[in-house]
Coordinates of C-alpha atoms and ligand atoms in Angstrom, one line a residue:
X1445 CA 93.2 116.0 2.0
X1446 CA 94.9 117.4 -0.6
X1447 CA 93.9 117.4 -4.1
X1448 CA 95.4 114.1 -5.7
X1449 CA 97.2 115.5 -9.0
X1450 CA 97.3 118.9 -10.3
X1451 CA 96.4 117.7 -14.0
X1452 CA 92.9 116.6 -13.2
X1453 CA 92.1 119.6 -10.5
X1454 CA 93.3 122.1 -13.8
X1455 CA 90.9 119.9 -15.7
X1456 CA 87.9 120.8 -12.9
X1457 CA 88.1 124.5 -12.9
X1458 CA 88.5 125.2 -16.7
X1459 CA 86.2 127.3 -18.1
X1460 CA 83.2 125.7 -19.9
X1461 CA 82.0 129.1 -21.4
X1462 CA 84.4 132.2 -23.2
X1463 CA 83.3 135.7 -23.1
X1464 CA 85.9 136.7 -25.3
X1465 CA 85.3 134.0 -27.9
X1466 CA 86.7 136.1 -30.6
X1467 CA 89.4 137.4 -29.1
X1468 CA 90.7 134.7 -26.9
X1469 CA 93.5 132.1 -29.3
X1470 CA 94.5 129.7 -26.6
X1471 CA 92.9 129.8 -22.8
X1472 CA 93.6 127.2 -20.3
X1473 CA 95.8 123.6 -22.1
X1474 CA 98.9 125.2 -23.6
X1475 CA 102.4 126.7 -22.5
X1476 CA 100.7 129.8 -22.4
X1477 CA 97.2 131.7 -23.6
X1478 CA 97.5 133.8 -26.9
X1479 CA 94.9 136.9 -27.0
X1480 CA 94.3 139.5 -29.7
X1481 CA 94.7 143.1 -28.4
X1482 CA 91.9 145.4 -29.5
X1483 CA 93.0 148.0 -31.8
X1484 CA 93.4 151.7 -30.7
X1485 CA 93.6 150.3 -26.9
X1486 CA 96.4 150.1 -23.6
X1487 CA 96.9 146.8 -22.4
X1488 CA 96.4 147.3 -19.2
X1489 CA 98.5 144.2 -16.5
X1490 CA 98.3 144.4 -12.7
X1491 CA 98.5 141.3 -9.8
X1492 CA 97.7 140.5 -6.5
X1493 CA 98.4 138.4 -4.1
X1494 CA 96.2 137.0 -0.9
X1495 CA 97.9 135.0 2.1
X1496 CA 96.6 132.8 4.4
X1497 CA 97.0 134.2 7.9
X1498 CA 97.9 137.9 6.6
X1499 CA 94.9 138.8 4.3
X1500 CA 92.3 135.7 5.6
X1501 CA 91.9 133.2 7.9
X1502 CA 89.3 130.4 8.4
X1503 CA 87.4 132.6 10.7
X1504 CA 87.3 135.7 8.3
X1505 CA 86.4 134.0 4.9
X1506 CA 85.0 130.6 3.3
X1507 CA 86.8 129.5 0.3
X1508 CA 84.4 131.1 -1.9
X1509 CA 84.8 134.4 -0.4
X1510 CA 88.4 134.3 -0.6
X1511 CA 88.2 133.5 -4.1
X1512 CA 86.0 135.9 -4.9
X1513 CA 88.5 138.5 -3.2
X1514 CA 91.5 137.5 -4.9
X1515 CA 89.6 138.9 -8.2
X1516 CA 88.1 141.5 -6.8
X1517 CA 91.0 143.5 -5.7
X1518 CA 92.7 142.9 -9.1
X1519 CA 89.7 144.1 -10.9
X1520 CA 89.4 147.2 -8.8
X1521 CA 93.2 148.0 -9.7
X1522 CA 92.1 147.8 -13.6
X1523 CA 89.1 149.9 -12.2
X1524 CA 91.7 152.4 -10.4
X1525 CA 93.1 153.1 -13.6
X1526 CA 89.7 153.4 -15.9
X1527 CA 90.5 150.5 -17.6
X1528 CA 87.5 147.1 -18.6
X1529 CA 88.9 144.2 -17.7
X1530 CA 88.9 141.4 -20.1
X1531 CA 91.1 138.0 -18.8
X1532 CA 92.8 136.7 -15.2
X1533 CA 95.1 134.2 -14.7
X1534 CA 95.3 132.6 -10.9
X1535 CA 98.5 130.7 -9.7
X1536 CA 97.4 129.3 -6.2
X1537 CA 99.9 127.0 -3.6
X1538 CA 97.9 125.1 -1.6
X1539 CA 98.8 123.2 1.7
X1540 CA 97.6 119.5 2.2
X1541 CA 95.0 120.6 5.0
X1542 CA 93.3 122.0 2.0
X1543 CA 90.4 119.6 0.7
X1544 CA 89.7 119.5 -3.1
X1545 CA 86.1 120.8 -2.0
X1546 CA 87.8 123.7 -0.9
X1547 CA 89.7 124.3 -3.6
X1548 CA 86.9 124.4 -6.2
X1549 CA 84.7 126.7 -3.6
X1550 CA 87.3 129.1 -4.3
X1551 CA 87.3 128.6 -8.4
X1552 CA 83.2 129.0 -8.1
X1553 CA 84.1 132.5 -6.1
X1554 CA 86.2 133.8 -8.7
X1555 CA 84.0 132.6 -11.5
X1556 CA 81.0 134.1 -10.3
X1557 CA 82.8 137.5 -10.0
X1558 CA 84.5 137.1 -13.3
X1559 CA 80.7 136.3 -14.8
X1560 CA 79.2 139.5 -13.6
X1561 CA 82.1 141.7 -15.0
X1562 CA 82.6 139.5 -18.4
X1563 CA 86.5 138.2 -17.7
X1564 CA 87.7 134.8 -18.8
X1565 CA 90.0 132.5 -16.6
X1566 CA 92.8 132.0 -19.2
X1567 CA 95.6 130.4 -17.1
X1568 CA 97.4 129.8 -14.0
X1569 CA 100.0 128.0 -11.9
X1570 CA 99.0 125.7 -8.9
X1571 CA 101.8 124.3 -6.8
X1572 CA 102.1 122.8 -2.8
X1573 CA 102.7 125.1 -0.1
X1574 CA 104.5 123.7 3.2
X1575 CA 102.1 126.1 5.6
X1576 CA 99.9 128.7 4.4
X1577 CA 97.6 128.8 1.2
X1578 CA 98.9 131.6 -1.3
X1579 CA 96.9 133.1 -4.5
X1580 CA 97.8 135.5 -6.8
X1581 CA 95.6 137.0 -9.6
X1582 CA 96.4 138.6 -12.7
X1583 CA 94.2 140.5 -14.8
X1584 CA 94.4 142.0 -17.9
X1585 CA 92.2 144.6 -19.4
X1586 CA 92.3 147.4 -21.7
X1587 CA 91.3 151.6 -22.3
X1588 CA 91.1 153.6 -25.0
X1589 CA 94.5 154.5 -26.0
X1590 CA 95.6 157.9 -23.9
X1591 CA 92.8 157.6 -21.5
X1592 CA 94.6 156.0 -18.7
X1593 CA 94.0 157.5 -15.2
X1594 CA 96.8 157.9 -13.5
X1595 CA 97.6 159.0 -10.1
X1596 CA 100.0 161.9 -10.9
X1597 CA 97.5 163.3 -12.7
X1598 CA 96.0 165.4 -9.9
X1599 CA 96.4 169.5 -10.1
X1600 CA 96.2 172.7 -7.9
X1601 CA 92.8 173.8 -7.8
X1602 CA 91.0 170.0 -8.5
X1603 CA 88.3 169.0 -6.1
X1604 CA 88.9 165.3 -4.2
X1605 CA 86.5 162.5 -4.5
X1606 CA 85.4 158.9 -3.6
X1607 CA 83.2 156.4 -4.9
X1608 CA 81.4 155.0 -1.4
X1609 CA 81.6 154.6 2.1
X1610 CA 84.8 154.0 3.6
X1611 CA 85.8 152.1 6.7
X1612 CA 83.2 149.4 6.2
X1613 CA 85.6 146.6 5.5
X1614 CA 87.9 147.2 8.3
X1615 CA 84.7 146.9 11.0
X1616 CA 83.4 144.2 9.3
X1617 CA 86.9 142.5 9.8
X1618 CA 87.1 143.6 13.4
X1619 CA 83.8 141.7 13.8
X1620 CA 85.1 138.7 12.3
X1621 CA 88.2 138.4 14.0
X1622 CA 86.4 139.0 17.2
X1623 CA 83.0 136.0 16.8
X1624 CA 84.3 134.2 13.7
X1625 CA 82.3 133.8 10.6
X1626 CA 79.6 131.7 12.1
X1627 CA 79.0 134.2 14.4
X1628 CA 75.8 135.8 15.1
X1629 CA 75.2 139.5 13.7
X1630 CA 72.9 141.7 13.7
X1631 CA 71.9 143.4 10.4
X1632 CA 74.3 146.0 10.6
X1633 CA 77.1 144.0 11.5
X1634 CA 75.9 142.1 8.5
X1635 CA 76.7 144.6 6.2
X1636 CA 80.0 145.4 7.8
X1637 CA 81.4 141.9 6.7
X1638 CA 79.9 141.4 3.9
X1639 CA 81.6 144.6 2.7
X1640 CA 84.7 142.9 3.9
X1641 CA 84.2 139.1 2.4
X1642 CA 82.9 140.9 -1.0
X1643 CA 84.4 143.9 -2.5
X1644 CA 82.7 145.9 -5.3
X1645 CA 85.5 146.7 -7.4
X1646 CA 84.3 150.0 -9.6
X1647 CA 84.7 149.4 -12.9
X1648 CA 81.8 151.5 -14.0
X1649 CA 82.1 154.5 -12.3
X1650 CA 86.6 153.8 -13.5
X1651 CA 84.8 154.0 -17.0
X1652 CA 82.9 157.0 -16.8
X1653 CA 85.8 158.7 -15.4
X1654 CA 87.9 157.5 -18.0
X1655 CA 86.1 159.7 -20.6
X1656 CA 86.2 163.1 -18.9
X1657 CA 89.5 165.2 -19.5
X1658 CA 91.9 164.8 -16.5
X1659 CA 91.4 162.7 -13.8
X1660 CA 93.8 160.9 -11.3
X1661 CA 92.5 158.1 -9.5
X1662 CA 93.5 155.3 -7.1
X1663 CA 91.9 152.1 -5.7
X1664 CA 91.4 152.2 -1.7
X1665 CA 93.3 148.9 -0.6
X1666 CA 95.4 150.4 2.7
X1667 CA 92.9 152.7 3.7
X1668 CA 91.8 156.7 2.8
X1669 CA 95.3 158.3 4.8
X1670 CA 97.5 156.2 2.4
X1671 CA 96.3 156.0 -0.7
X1672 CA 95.6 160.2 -0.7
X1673 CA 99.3 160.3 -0.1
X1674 CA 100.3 158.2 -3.1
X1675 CA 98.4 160.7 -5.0
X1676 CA 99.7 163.5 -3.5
X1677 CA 103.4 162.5 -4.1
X1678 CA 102.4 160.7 -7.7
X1679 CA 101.5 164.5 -8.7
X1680 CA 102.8 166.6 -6.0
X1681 CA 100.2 168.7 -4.8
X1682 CA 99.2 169.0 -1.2
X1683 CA 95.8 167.1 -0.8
X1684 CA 93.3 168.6 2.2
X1685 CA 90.7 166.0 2.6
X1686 CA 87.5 167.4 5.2
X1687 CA 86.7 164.6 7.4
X1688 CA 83.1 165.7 8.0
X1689 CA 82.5 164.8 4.4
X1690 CA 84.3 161.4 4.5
X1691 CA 81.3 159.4 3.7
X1692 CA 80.6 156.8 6.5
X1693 CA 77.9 154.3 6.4
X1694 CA 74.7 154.1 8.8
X1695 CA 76.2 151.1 9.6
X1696 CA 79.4 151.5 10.5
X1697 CA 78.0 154.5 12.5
X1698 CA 75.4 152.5 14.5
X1699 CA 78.2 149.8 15.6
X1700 CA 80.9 151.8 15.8
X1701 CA 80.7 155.8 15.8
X1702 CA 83.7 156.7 18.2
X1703 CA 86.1 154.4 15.8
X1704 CA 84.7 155.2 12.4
X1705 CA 86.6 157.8 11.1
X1706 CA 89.5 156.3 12.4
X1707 CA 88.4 153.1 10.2
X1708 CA 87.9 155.4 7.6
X1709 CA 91.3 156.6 7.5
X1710 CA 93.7 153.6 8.2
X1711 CA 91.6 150.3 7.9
X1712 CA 91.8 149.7 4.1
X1713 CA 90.2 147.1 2.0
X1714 CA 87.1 149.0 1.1
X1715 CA 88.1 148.7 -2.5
X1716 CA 86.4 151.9 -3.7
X1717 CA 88.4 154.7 -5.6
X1718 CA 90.1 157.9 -4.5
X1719 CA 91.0 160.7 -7.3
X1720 CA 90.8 163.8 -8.3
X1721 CA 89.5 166.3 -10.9
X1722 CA 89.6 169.9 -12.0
X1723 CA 86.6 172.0 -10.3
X1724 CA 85.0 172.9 -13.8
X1725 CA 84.7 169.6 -14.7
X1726 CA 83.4 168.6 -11.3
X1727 CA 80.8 171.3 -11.6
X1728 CA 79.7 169.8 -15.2
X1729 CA 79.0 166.5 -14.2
X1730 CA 77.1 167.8 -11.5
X1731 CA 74.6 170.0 -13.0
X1732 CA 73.9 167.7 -16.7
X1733 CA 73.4 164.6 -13.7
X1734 CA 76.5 162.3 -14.7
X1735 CA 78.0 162.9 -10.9
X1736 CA 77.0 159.2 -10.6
X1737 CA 78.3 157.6 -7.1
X1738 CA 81.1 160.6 -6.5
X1739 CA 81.1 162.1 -3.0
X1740 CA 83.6 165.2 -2.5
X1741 CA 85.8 165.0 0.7
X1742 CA 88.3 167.9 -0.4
X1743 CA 90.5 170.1 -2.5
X1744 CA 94.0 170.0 -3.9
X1745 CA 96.0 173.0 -3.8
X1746 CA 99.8 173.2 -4.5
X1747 CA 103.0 172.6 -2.0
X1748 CA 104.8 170.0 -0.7
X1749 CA 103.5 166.6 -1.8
X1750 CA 101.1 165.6 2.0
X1751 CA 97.5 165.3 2.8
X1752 CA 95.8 167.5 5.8
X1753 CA 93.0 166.5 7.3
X1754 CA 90.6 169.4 8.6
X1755 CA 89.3 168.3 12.1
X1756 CA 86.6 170.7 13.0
X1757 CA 88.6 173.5 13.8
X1758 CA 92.0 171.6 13.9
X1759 CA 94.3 170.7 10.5
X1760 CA 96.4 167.9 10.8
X1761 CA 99.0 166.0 8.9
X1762 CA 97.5 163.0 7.8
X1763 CA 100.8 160.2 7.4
X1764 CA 100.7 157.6 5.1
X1765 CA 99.5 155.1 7.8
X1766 CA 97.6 152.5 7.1
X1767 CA 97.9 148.9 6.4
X1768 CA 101.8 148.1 5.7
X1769 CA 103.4 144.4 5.5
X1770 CA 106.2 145.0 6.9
X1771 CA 105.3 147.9 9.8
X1772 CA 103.3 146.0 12.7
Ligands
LIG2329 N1 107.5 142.7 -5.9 C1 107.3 143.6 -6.9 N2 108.0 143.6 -8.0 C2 107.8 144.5 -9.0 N3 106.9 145.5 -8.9 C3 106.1 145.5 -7.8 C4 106.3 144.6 -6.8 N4 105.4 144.9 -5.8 C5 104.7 146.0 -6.3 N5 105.1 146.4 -7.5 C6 104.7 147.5 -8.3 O1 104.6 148.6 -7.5 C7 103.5 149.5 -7.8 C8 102.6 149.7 -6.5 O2 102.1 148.4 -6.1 P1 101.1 148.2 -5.0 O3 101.0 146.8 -4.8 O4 101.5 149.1 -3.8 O5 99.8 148.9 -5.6 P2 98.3 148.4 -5.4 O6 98.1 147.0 -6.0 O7 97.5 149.4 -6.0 O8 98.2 148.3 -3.8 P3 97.7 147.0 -3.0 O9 98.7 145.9 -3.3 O10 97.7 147.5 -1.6 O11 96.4 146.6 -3.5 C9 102.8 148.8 -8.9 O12 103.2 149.3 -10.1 C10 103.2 147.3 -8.8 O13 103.2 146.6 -10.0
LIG2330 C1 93.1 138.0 9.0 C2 93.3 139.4 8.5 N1 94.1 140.2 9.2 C3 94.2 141.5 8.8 C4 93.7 141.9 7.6 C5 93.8 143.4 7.2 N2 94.7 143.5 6.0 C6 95.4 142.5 5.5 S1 96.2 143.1 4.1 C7 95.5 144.6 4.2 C8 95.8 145.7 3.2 C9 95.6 145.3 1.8 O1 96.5 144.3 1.4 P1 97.5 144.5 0.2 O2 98.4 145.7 0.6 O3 98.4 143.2 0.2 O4 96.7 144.7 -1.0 C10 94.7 144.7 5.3 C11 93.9 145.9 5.7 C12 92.9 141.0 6.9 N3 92.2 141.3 5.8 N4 92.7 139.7 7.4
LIG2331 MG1 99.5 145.5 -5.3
LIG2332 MG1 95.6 149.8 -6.3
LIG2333 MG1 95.9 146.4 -5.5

């Protein structure tokens, strides 16, 4: 069942604790929350949404998972563009099937996220749904004024980065759809889903970009192939990614080595960041030892706005496919 009346369940998942006690005027209880911007920063706004059915189902995530999610891939936009983020709100329309249990599972997921990274729950919306459960997050954050990274900033000459292994989340949801969550898995398969049910969003490493000169930079939520592409047309430059540097986990590897790349590529949801920056710079960070996580996979070079993939001896277009809502 359901839960009984919106007023108490708002009552339930209010924040005891503030990070931002200073800061924050009015959270959760009024028409809406009232924050003081930090001087000499960008407000930084961005929202996502998950759907029941299209980006979990029972079988893929518990509540907490899913909860944890829905932050996640808002924080890793904030991280995309170098940016700390500071506050969410959620607005969430749940079906009767759901159980109140459920429903606070998913409030504990996104609280314990938005514990480790510092954000406050400052309001929401929650509303009935005839079929499928539906959340969206906000989050605000903030970056030094100027110091936004965007994706157009990428230029001829710049070498191509990411932060992790890619394709993980796409095998790990393969798994799942295949044996369910309650599934047995070995330890590799482990770490598959578990990449899936709980991205890393990169705030850190978003940071520490954010400081050097000119970097453009993008989070990985439709996979490798499509998010190279928005930075290619964001800046047009041609982007030539090597796919025998695409970093791919031991894991993925061990369960599946012919479809990895593939993965890679055109699964999505790995959540870590794509960018770019100019080879000096890239060469500094690398001999003073602030290189941090940052694998390169390629080169920019200017003509049309398009991403090549070389494959061994072979260059190919790579197309801007990956996960679309609307393309099956
Ligand atoms: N329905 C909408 N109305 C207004 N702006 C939108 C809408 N959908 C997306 N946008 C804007 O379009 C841009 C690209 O959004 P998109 O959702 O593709 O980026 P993303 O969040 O990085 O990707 P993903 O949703 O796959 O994580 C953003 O500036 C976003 O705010
Ligand atoms: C049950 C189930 N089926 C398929 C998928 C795969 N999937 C859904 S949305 C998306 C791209 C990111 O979404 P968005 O573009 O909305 O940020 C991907 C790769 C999934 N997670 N769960
Ligand atoms: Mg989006
Ligand atoms: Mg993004
Ligand atoms: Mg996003």
């Amino acid at each position: 069942m359901s839960i009984q009346d919106e007023f108490s369940f708002i009552n339930q998942i209010k924040p005891t604790t503030v990070h931002h006690e200073k800061t924050l005027i009015t959270g959760i209880g009024d028409d809406a929350a009232v924050y003081i911007p930090s001087p000499n920063q960008s407000q930084i706004i961005c929202t996502d949404t998950l759907v029941e059915e299209i980006h979990f189902t029972s079988q893929t995530m518990s509540p907490f998972q899913i909860g944890y999610k829905a932050l996640a891939v808002n924080i890793s936009d904030i991280a995309a563009m170098g940016g700390n983020p500071l506050y969410y709100l959620v607005s969430i329309a749940i079906p009767s099937s759901w159980s109140e249990q459920d429903l606070i599972e998913i409030y504990a997921g996104m609280s314990e996220l938005a514990n480790s990274h510092r954000v406050d729950l400052i309001g929401g919306d929650t509303v009935s749904s005839k079929d499928s459960l539906m959340i969206t997050v906000t989050v605000i954050g903030e970056t030094e004024e100027g110091r936004q990274l965007l994706r157009s900033h990428a230029k001829s000459g710049d070498v191509v980065f990411v932060t992790g292994t890619i394709g993980d989340s796409s095998a790990g949801l393969e798994l799942l759809l295949s044996k369910g969550r309650h599934g047995t898995f070995n330890s590799n398969e482990d770490f598959l889903i578990k990449r899936h049910q709980y991205p890393n969003p990169q705030v850190k490493i978003g940071r520490f970009l954010s400081k050097l000169k000119r970097v453009s930079l993008n989070d990985i939520s439709d996979g490798l192939a499509s998010e190279s592409n928005e930075l290619a047309e964001a800046s047009q430059v041609t982007i030539t990614l090597n796919a025998n540097l695409i970093p791919l986990s031991k894991e993925l590897v061990s369960c599946d080595s012919e479809g990895a790349i593939e993965k890679a590529l055109f699964g999505g949801e790995d959540f870590e960041l794509v960018g770019t920056m100019s080879m000096d710079e890239w060469e500094s960070i690398q001999q003073d030892g602030r290189l941090q996580n940052l694998i390169k996979i390629g080169t920019v070079s200017s003509g049309k706005p398009e991403v090549l993939l070389q494959l061994e001896n072979e260059l190919i277009t790579l197309e801007k496919k990956g996960y679309n809502h609307f393309k099956k």
